[in-house]
Coordinates of C-alpha atoms in Angstrom, one line a residue:
M1 CA 116.3 97.8 86.5
K2 CA 118.9 100.2 87.7
V3 CA 118.2 103.0 90.2
T4 CA 120.9 105.8 90.6
T5 CA 120.6 108.0 93.6
L6 CA 122.2 111.3 93.6
L7 CA 122.7 113.2 97.2
C8 CA 123.4 116.8 97.6
W9 CA 125.8 117.5 100.2
D10 CA 129.0 119.8 100.8
G11 CA 131.7 117.5 100.5
P12 CA 133.8 116.5 97.3
E13 CA 131.5 116.0 94.1
G14 CA 130.9 112.7 92.7
L15 CA 132.3 110.7 95.7
H16 CA 131.0 107.1 95.6
A17 CA 129.2 106.2 98.8
P18 CA 130.5 103.0 100.7
D19 CA 127.9 100.1 101.0
H20 CA 125.8 101.7 98.3
K21 CA 127.0 101.0 94.8
D22 CA 124.4 103.3 92.8
L23 CA 124.5 106.3 95.2
Y24 CA 126.6 109.4 94.6
T25 CA 127.2 112.4 96.9
V26 CA 127.4 115.6 94.7
N27 CA 128.6 119.0 95.7
N28 CA 125.8 121.6 95.3
L29 CA 123.5 119.4 93.4
C30 CA 120.5 121.5 94.2
R31 CA 122.1 124.3 92.0
H32 CA 123.8 122.2 89.4
P33 CA 121.2 119.5 88.2
D34 CA 123.2 119.1 84.9
T35 CA 125.2 116.6 87.0
V36 CA 122.3 114.2 86.4
E37 CA 123.4 113.8 82.9
R38 CA 126.9 112.9 83.7
L39 CA 126.4 110.4 86.6
A40 CA 122.9 108.8 85.6
A41 CA 123.6 108.2 81.8
D42 CA 123.2 104.4 82.3
S43 CA 120.2 104.5 84.7
D44 CA 116.8 103.2 84.2
R45 CA 115.3 105.1 87.3
L46 CA 116.6 108.2 89.2
V47 CA 116.3 109.3 93.0
L48 CA 117.5 112.8 93.9
A49 CA 118.0 113.9 97.5
L50 CA 117.7 117.6 97.4
H51 CA 117.3 120.3 100.1
H52 CA 113.6 121.7 100.4
G53 CA 113.2 125.0 98.4
D54 CA 116.6 125.0 97.1
Y55 CA 116.1 123.3 93.6
E56 CA 114.3 123.7 90.6
L57 CA 112.3 120.9 88.9
A58 CA 112.6 121.8 85.1
P59 CA 116.3 121.5 85.0
V60 CA 116.2 118.2 86.9
Q61 CA 113.6 116.8 84.5
T62 CA 115.5 118.1 81.6
G63 CA 118.6 116.3 82.6
A64 CA 116.7 113.1 83.1
R65 CA 114.9 113.3 79.7
A66 CA 118.5 113.9 78.2
V67 CA 119.6 110.4 79.4
G68 CA 116.5 108.6 78.6
I69 CA 114.8 108.8 81.9
D70 CA 111.1 109.1 82.2
P71 CA 111.0 112.6 84.0
L72 CA 107.7 111.8 85.6
G73 CA 109.4 108.8 87.4
V74 CA 112.2 111.1 89.0
E75 CA 111.8 110.5 92.8
I76 CA 112.7 113.6 94.6
L77 CA 113.4 113.2 98.4
E78 CA 113.5 116.7 99.8
M79 CA 115.6 117.0 103.3
S80 CA 116.8 119.6 105.6
L81 CA 120.4 120.9 105.7
D82 CA 121.0 119.1 109.0
E83 CA 119.6 115.7 108.3
D84 CA 120.0 112.8 110.6
D85 CA 122.0 110.0 109.0
E86 CA 120.0 107.1 110.0
W87 CA 116.7 109.1 108.8
L88 CA 118.4 109.8 105.4
Q89 CA 119.2 106.1 105.1
V90 CA 115.8 104.8 105.7
A91 CA 114.1 107.5 103.7
L92 CA 116.3 106.9 100.6
A93 CA 115.5 103.1 100.8
G94 CA 111.9 104.1 100.5
A95 CA 112.4 106.7 97.7
E96 CA 114.4 104.1 95.7
A97 CA 112.0 101.3 96.0
R98 CA 109.2 103.7 94.8
A99 CA 111.4 104.7 92.0
G100 CA 112.1 101.2 91.1
A101 CA 108.3 100.5 91.0
F102 CA 107.6 103.4 88.6
G103 CA 105.9 101.7 85.7
G104 CA 106.5 104.5 83.0
S105 CA 104.0 107.2 81.6
Q106 CA 102.1 108.0 78.5
P107 CA 102.5 111.4 76.8
E108 CA 99.0 112.1 78.0
H109 CA 100.0 111.9 81.6
A110 CA 102.4 114.9 81.3
R111 CA 101.2 118.3 81.6
P112 CA 103.8 121.3 81.2
S113 CA 103.6 124.3 83.3
F114 CA 105.8 127.3 84.0
P115 CA 108.1 126.8 87.1
K116 CA 106.4 128.2 90.3
R117 CA 109.5 129.1 91.8
L118 CA 112.9 130.3 90.3
S119 CA 116.5 130.9 91.6
R120 CA 118.1 134.0 91.0
R121 CA 120.4 132.7 88.3
S122 CA 117.5 131.4 86.2
L123 CA 115.9 134.8 86.2
L124 CA 118.9 135.8 83.7
T125 CA 117.8 132.8 81.4
T126 CA 114.4 131.9 79.7
P127 CA 112.6 129.6 82.1
K128 CA 112.1 126.0 81.0
P129 CA 108.7 124.2 81.5
E130 CA 108.4 121.7 84.3
Y131 CA 106.0 118.7 83.9
E132 CA 103.4 117.5 86.2
A133 CA 101.8 114.0 86.3
V134 CA 98.1 114.1 85.8
P135 CA 95.4 111.1 85.4
M136 CA 94.3 109.4 82.4
V137 CA 91.3 107.4 81.6
D138 CA 91.3 104.0 80.1
H139 CA 88.1 104.0 78.2
G140 CA 88.5 100.4 77.6
V141 CA 88.0 99.7 81.4
C142 CA 85.8 102.4 82.0
A143 CA 82.2 101.8 83.0
A144 CA 80.7 105.1 81.9
D145 CA 78.8 103.3 79.0
D146 CA 76.7 101.7 81.9
G147 CA 76.3 105.1 83.6
C148 CA 79.1 105.3 86.1
H149 CA 80.3 108.7 86.8
A150 CA 82.1 108.2 90.2
C151 CA 84.9 110.2 89.2
A152 CA 83.1 113.2 88.0
D153 CA 81.1 113.1 91.5
V154 CA 84.1 113.2 93.5
C155 CA 86.2 115.5 91.4
P156 CA 86.7 118.9 93.4
Q157 CA 87.6 120.6 90.2
D158 CA 85.1 119.5 87.9
A159 CA 87.7 118.1 85.7
Y160 CA 85.6 115.1 84.7
S161 CA 82.2 115.1 83.1
W162 CA 79.8 112.3 81.8
S163 CA 78.3 112.8 78.5
E164 CA 76.4 110.1 76.3
G165 CA 78.1 107.0 78.1
R166 CA 81.6 108.5 78.0
I167 CA 83.8 110.3 80.6
R168 CA 85.6 113.4 79.2
F169 CA 88.5 114.6 81.2
D170 CA 90.1 118.1 81.0
K171 CA 93.7 117.9 82.2
D172 CA 94.2 121.6 82.0
V173 CA 91.5 122.0 84.6
C174 CA 92.8 119.1 87.0
L175 CA 94.9 120.0 89.9
P176 CA 95.9 116.5 90.7
C177 CA 94.5 115.3 94.1
G178 CA 94.2 111.6 93.3
R179 CA 90.5 111.0 94.6
C180 CA 89.6 109.8 91.3
L181 CA 92.3 107.2 91.5
T182 CA 90.9 105.6 94.6
T183 CA 87.3 106.4 93.9
C184 CA 86.9 104.7 90.3
P185 CA 85.3 101.2 91.1
T186 CA 87.1 99.7 87.8
G187 CA 90.6 101.1 88.1
A188 CA 90.1 102.9 84.7
I189 CA 92.0 105.9 86.0
D190 CA 95.7 106.1 86.7
N191 CA 98.4 108.2 87.4
P192 CA 102.1 107.1 87.0
A193 CA 103.4 109.1 90.0
V194 CA 101.0 107.4 92.4
T195 CA 100.4 103.9 91.7
P196 CA 99.3 101.0 94.3
Q197 CA 102.6 99.3 93.5
A198 CA 104.9 102.1 94.3
I199 CA 103.2 103.0 97.3
E200 CA 103.4 99.4 98.6
A201 CA 107.0 99.2 97.4
Q202 CA 108.0 102.4 99.3
I203 CA 106.3 101.2 102.5
T204 CA 107.8 97.9 102.6
A205 CA 111.3 99.2 101.8
L206 CA 110.7 102.0 104.9
V207 CA 109.6 99.2 107.2
E208 CA 112.7 96.8 106.2
A209 CA 115.2 99.5 106.3
S210 CA 114.3 100.9 109.8
A211 CA 116.1 99.4 113.0
R212 CA 113.6 100.6 115.2
P213 CA 109.5 100.7 115.1
L214 CA 108.7 103.5 112.7
G215 CA 105.7 105.6 111.9
I216 CA 104.5 106.4 108.4
A217 CA 102.5 109.2 107.5
F218 CA 100.8 109.9 104.2
V219 CA 101.4 113.6 103.2
C220 CA 100.3 116.1 100.5
K221 CA 102.8 117.0 97.8
R222 CA 101.8 120.4 98.2
R223 CA 103.0 120.5 101.9
T224 CA 105.0 123.4 103.0
E225 CA 107.1 121.8 105.9
R226 CA 108.3 118.0 106.5
V227 CA 107.2 115.9 109.3
S228 CA 109.5 116.2 112.1
A229 CA 108.7 113.7 114.7
Q230 CA 111.2 111.0 115.4
D231 CA 111.1 107.7 113.7
W232 CA 108.2 109.2 111.2
Y233 CA 108.7 108.9 107.5
E234 CA 106.6 110.3 104.8
V235 CA 104.7 108.8 102.0
E236 CA 103.9 111.7 99.4
V237 CA 100.7 111.6 97.4
P238 CA 99.0 114.4 95.3
C239 CA 96.5 114.8 98.1
T240 CA 95.7 112.9 101.3
A241 CA 92.1 112.9 100.3
M242 CA 92.8 110.2 98.0
V243 CA 93.9 107.8 100.9
P244 CA 91.2 105.5 101.8
G245 CA 91.5 104.2 105.6
T246 CA 92.4 100.7 104.6
W247 CA 95.8 102.0 103.0
I248 CA 96.5 103.4 106.8
L249 CA 95.4 99.9 107.9
A250 CA 97.6 98.0 105.2
T251 CA 100.4 100.1 106.2
L252 CA 100.2 98.6 109.7
L253 CA 99.9 95.1 108.3
R254 CA 103.2 95.8 106.4
G255 CA 105.0 96.2 109.8
A256 CA 104.8 99.8 110.5
A257 CA 104.2 100.5 114.2
A258 CA 102.0 103.6 113.5
A259 CA 100.4 105.2 110.4
T260 CA 98.4 108.2 109.7
S261 CA 97.3 110.5 106.9
L262 CA 97.5 114.3 107.6
P263 CA 94.9 116.9 106.3
C264 CA 96.2 119.0 103.6
S265 CA 94.9 122.3 104.5
A266 CA 97.5 122.5 107.3
A267 CA 100.1 121.6 104.8
G268 CA 99.3 124.4 102.6
C269 CA 97.4 122.8 99.9
S270 CA 94.3 124.7 98.6
L271 CA 92.1 122.0 97.5
E272 CA 90.2 122.0 100.7
Q273 CA 89.5 118.3 100.8
D274 CA 90.4 117.7 104.6
A275 CA 87.0 116.1 105.5
A276 CA 87.6 113.1 103.3
T277 CA 91.1 112.7 105.0
I278 CA 89.7 112.9 108.5
D279 CA 86.9 110.5 107.5
A280 CA 89.6 108.1 106.2
V281 CA 91.8 108.3 109.6
E282 CA 88.6 108.0 111.9
F283 CA 87.3 104.9 109.8
A284 CA 90.7 103.2 110.3
R285 CA 90.7 103.9 113.9
S286 CA 87.2 102.6 114.2
I287 CA 88.3 99.3 112.6
L288 CA 91.1 98.9 115.4
E289 CA 88.5 99.7 118.1
G290 CA 86.1 97.4 117.0
L291 CA 88.9 94.6 116.8
Q292 CA 90.1 95.6 120.3
L293 CA 93.5 96.5 118.8
D294 CA 95.5 99.5 120.0
T295 CA 94.0 102.7 118.6
R296 CA 97.4 104.4 119.3
Q297 CA 98.9 103.0 116.2
I298 CA 96.8 105.6 114.1
P299 CA 97.2 108.9 115.6
E300 CA 95.8 112.1 114.3
A301 CA 99.4 113.6 114.0
P302 CA 102.9 111.8 114.3
T303 CA 103.7 111.4 118.0
A304 CA 106.2 109.5 119.9
I305 CA 106.0 105.6 119.5
S306 CA 106.1 103.6 122.5
W307 CA 104.4 100.3 121.2
Q308 CA 105.5 97.4 119.1
P309 CA 104.0 96.9 115.4
L310 CA 101.5 94.4 114.6
E311 CA 102.8 91.0 113.2
P312 CA 103.3 91.6 109.5
V313 CA 100.7 90.2 107.3
E314 CA 101.4 89.4 103.4
I315 CA 98.4 90.5 101.4
T316 CA 98.4 90.5 97.6
D317 CA 97.5 93.9 96.1
A318 CA 96.6 95.3 99.6
F319 CA 96.9 99.0 98.1
G320 CA 95.0 98.0 95.0
L321 CA 91.3 97.8 93.7
D322 CA 90.7 94.6 95.7
G323 CA 92.6 95.6 98.8
P324 CA 90.1 97.0 101.2
P325 CA 88.1 93.8 102.0
K326 CA 91.5 91.8 102.2
V327 CA 93.0 94.3 104.7
V328 CA 89.9 94.2 107.1
A329 CA 89.5 90.5 106.8
A330 CA 93.3 90.0 107.5
L331 CA 93.1 92.3 110.5
A332 CA 90.0 90.3 112.0
D333 CA 91.9 87.2 111.4
L334 CA 95.0 88.7 113.5
S335 CA 92.6 89.8 116.3
G336 CA 90.4 86.7 116.3
T337 CA 87.5 89.0 116.6
T338 CA 84.5 89.7 114.1
L339 CA 83.5 93.1 113.2
L340 CA 80.4 95.3 112.0
V341 CA 81.3 98.9 111.5
S342 CA 79.2 101.5 109.7
H343 CA 81.1 104.8 108.9
P344 CA 81.1 107.4 106.1
G345 CA 84.8 106.7 105.5
S346 CA 84.5 103.1 104.7
P347 CA 85.8 102.1 101.2
I348 CA 83.4 99.1 101.5
G349 CA 79.7 99.2 101.1
D350 CA 76.7 97.1 101.7
I351 CA 73.4 97.1 100.2
A352 CA 69.9 96.6 101.4
I353 CA 67.0 96.0 99.4
D354 CA 63.4 96.4 100.6
A355 CA 61.4 93.5 98.9
A356 CA 58.2 95.5 99.5
S357 CA 59.4 98.0 97.3
C358 CA 61.8 96.5 94.8
T359 CA 60.4 95.5 91.3
L360 CA 63.2 93.2 90.5
C361 CA 63.9 95.2 87.3
T362 CA 67.6 94.8 87.8
M363 CA 68.6 98.2 86.7
C364 CA 70.8 98.5 89.8
S365 CA 73.0 95.4 88.9
E366 CA 73.1 96.7 85.2
T367 CA 74.7 99.8 86.4
C368 CA 77.0 98.2 89.1
P369 CA 80.4 98.8 87.6
T370 CA 82.0 96.1 89.6
G371 CA 79.5 93.1 89.6
A372 CA 78.9 93.4 93.1
L373 CA 75.1 93.6 92.4
E374 CA 74.1 90.8 90.0
G375 CA 70.6 90.1 88.4
T376 CA 70.0 86.5 87.1
S377 CA 67.0 84.7 86.0
H378 CA 66.4 80.9 86.6
D379 CA 63.4 79.5 84.6
D380 CA 60.5 81.5 86.0
R381 CA 62.4 83.0 88.9
V382 CA 64.6 86.3 89.0
V383 CA 67.3 86.8 91.6
L384 CA 69.0 89.8 92.7
S385 CA 72.2 89.0 94.7
F386 CA 75.2 91.1 96.2
D387 CA 78.8 90.4 97.3
P388 CA 80.2 93.0 99.5
N389 CA 83.8 92.0 98.6
L390 CA 83.0 93.5 95.3
C391 CA 81.4 96.8 96.5
T392 CA 83.6 99.7 96.6
A393 CA 80.7 101.9 97.8
C394 CA 80.5 104.0 94.7
A395 CA 76.8 104.4 95.0
Q396 CA 76.3 104.3 91.3
C397 CA 73.3 101.9 91.8
V398 CA 71.2 103.9 94.0
P399 CA 70.1 106.8 91.3
T400 CA 69.3 104.5 88.7
C401 CA 66.5 102.5 90.8
P402 CA 63.4 103.7 89.7
E403 CA 61.8 103.1 93.2
R404 CA 64.6 104.6 95.2
A405 CA 62.0 107.3 96.4
R406 CA 60.0 104.2 98.1
G407 CA 63.3 103.1 99.9
A408 CA 64.0 100.1 97.4
I409 CA 67.6 100.2 97.6
K410 CA 69.9 101.5 100.4
L411 CA 73.6 101.8 100.3
T412 CA 75.6 101.9 103.7
H413 CA 79.3 102.6 104.0
M414 CA 80.0 99.5 106.3
V415 CA 82.4 96.7 106.9
D416 CA 80.8 93.4 108.1
V417 CA 83.3 90.8 108.5
D418 CA 80.8 87.9 108.6
A419 CA 79.2 89.3 105.5
L420 CA 82.7 89.5 103.6
A421 CA 83.4 85.8 104.8
T422 CA 80.1 84.7 103.4
G423 CA 80.3 86.4 100.1
R424 CA 77.6 86.6 97.5
R425 CA 74.1 86.5 99.2
T426 CA 70.5 86.8 97.6
V427 CA 69.2 90.4 98.5
N428 CA 65.7 89.7 96.7
E429 CA 64.0 87.3 94.4
G430 CA 60.6 86.7 92.8
T431 CA 58.8 84.8 90.1
T432 CA 58.6 86.0 86.5
L433 CA 55.4 86.0 84.8
M434 CA 55.1 83.9 81.5
C435 CA 53.3 84.7 78.4
E436 CA 50.2 82.3 78.3
S437 CA 50.4 82.4 74.3
C438 CA 54.1 81.8 73.5
G439 CA 55.5 80.8 76.9
G440 CA 58.0 83.8 76.7
T441 CA 59.1 86.1 79.6
I442 CA 56.8 88.9 80.4
A443 CA 58.4 90.6 83.3
P444 CA 59.1 90.1 87.3
S445 CA 55.8 89.8 89.2
P446 CA 56.7 92.6 91.4
M447 CA 57.0 94.8 88.5
M448 CA 53.7 94.1 87.0
D449 CA 52.1 94.4 90.4
R450 CA 53.5 97.8 90.7
I451 CA 52.2 98.7 87.2
G452 CA 48.8 97.5 88.2
S453 CA 49.0 99.7 91.6
L454 CA 49.8 102.6 89.4
L455 CA 47.0 102.1 86.8
G456 CA 44.4 101.4 89.5
E457 CA 41.2 99.6 89.6
E458 CA 39.8 101.5 86.7
H459 CA 42.4 99.9 84.3
A460 CA 42.1 96.3 85.9
A461 CA 41.3 95.1 82.2
T462 CA 44.4 96.5 80.9
T463 CA 46.5 95.1 83.5
A464 CA 45.2 91.7 83.1
I465 CA 46.3 91.7 79.5
L466 CA 49.8 93.1 80.6
T467 CA 50.3 90.2 83.0
R468 CA 48.9 87.3 80.6
R469 CA 50.9 88.1 77.7
C470 CA 54.3 89.3 76.4
M471 CA 54.6 92.4 74.5
D472 CA 54.8 90.7 71.1
C473 CA 51.6 88.6 71.6
R474 CA 49.5 91.5 73.1
G475 CA 48.2 92.4 69.6
M476 CA 47.1 88.9 68.6
G477 CA 43.6 87.6 69.3

């Protein structure tokens, strides 16, 4: 995998940068993106360091495509005219790592549009379309056929809809914010421009390249200004509403001295998803506070860093689907403290079942897309169990419960370190009525008790038949 970096500057064109064999400084690159075709012809991935507001994306993507580079994988590092050399070296290391982790895209991921900004020179020519990366649903992994519609619940643009056990996605309506990516409980939705692997690669490279403790801020791609605080670096995402609090915590465990996620509205984003970003930051801070760790590590906005980072911890797939419980458990081990935190920003959930109301119909487990809730039958008993390590707090189980109005099931956005360590536990169990005629299963006893209470005393004879014989044997003498 060869990653080539082209840096726009005011010196001689094509100068090969010392100590960086695949970095070239190019005079006036922002206004002459055709240089891409000449200097990146043998590259697999491309990083461009360009000046904010001084370049057009469409010609850059055209040049990349001409040499066989996926245009959606071109990593652009926006910089100012008087950039600090040390900042630039660290930021470039992060951008190159992220570009190297790009896994490629499918045609369905690309959406063409006319450029939002044009130079005066381009006004004299026919504008070329630029391409934006949008999500794609893998229906082979999607749990819509079990009733899951978590993506449709969270999408601010109503780009997703659930119909007859299938999720439908309208990419023309989508204004990519990424919330569907981190909300989908099965990982069925992906956007090649923002994958857990690429995010982790960029953060790791930033930390390793910096000689001083650094801060990392997740920022919206629609921002109008760059973070200017000293020793702070950006990790761009479609919208910071997609960033769970455990990503912020995982960034600290990767060795950053500070990490945060900045609300988008202040950065010029029109999606109005600040509440999700604020919840994620507050959740992450509550975890540090509960573990008696320094909450200054997660400031609301970038600030001067006067403390040392946590001891780095290696976690497999820390930013992926299974990452949240691993990240919290690693922090608990690091602090030597147990933890119980309830917060609406938690990407981990916990289920409580009211045995007096639950009929053990197990419809909740049949809908649960991750297997966190599981219903099993053993001889004449039915057991409903729950594993918080698998729960993404998607809440798809709650509306399917026939007895939810009676409080049979409750989901809480909560982190319980002891419960995570325990793993799967029984949340309700009961006997199963067996047919007196054939010995087959009738139904769980709590379900038949509920039916009897609904029918009342006047239908006691009918209830007796229902509880003694299965459906196949009820018509027999």
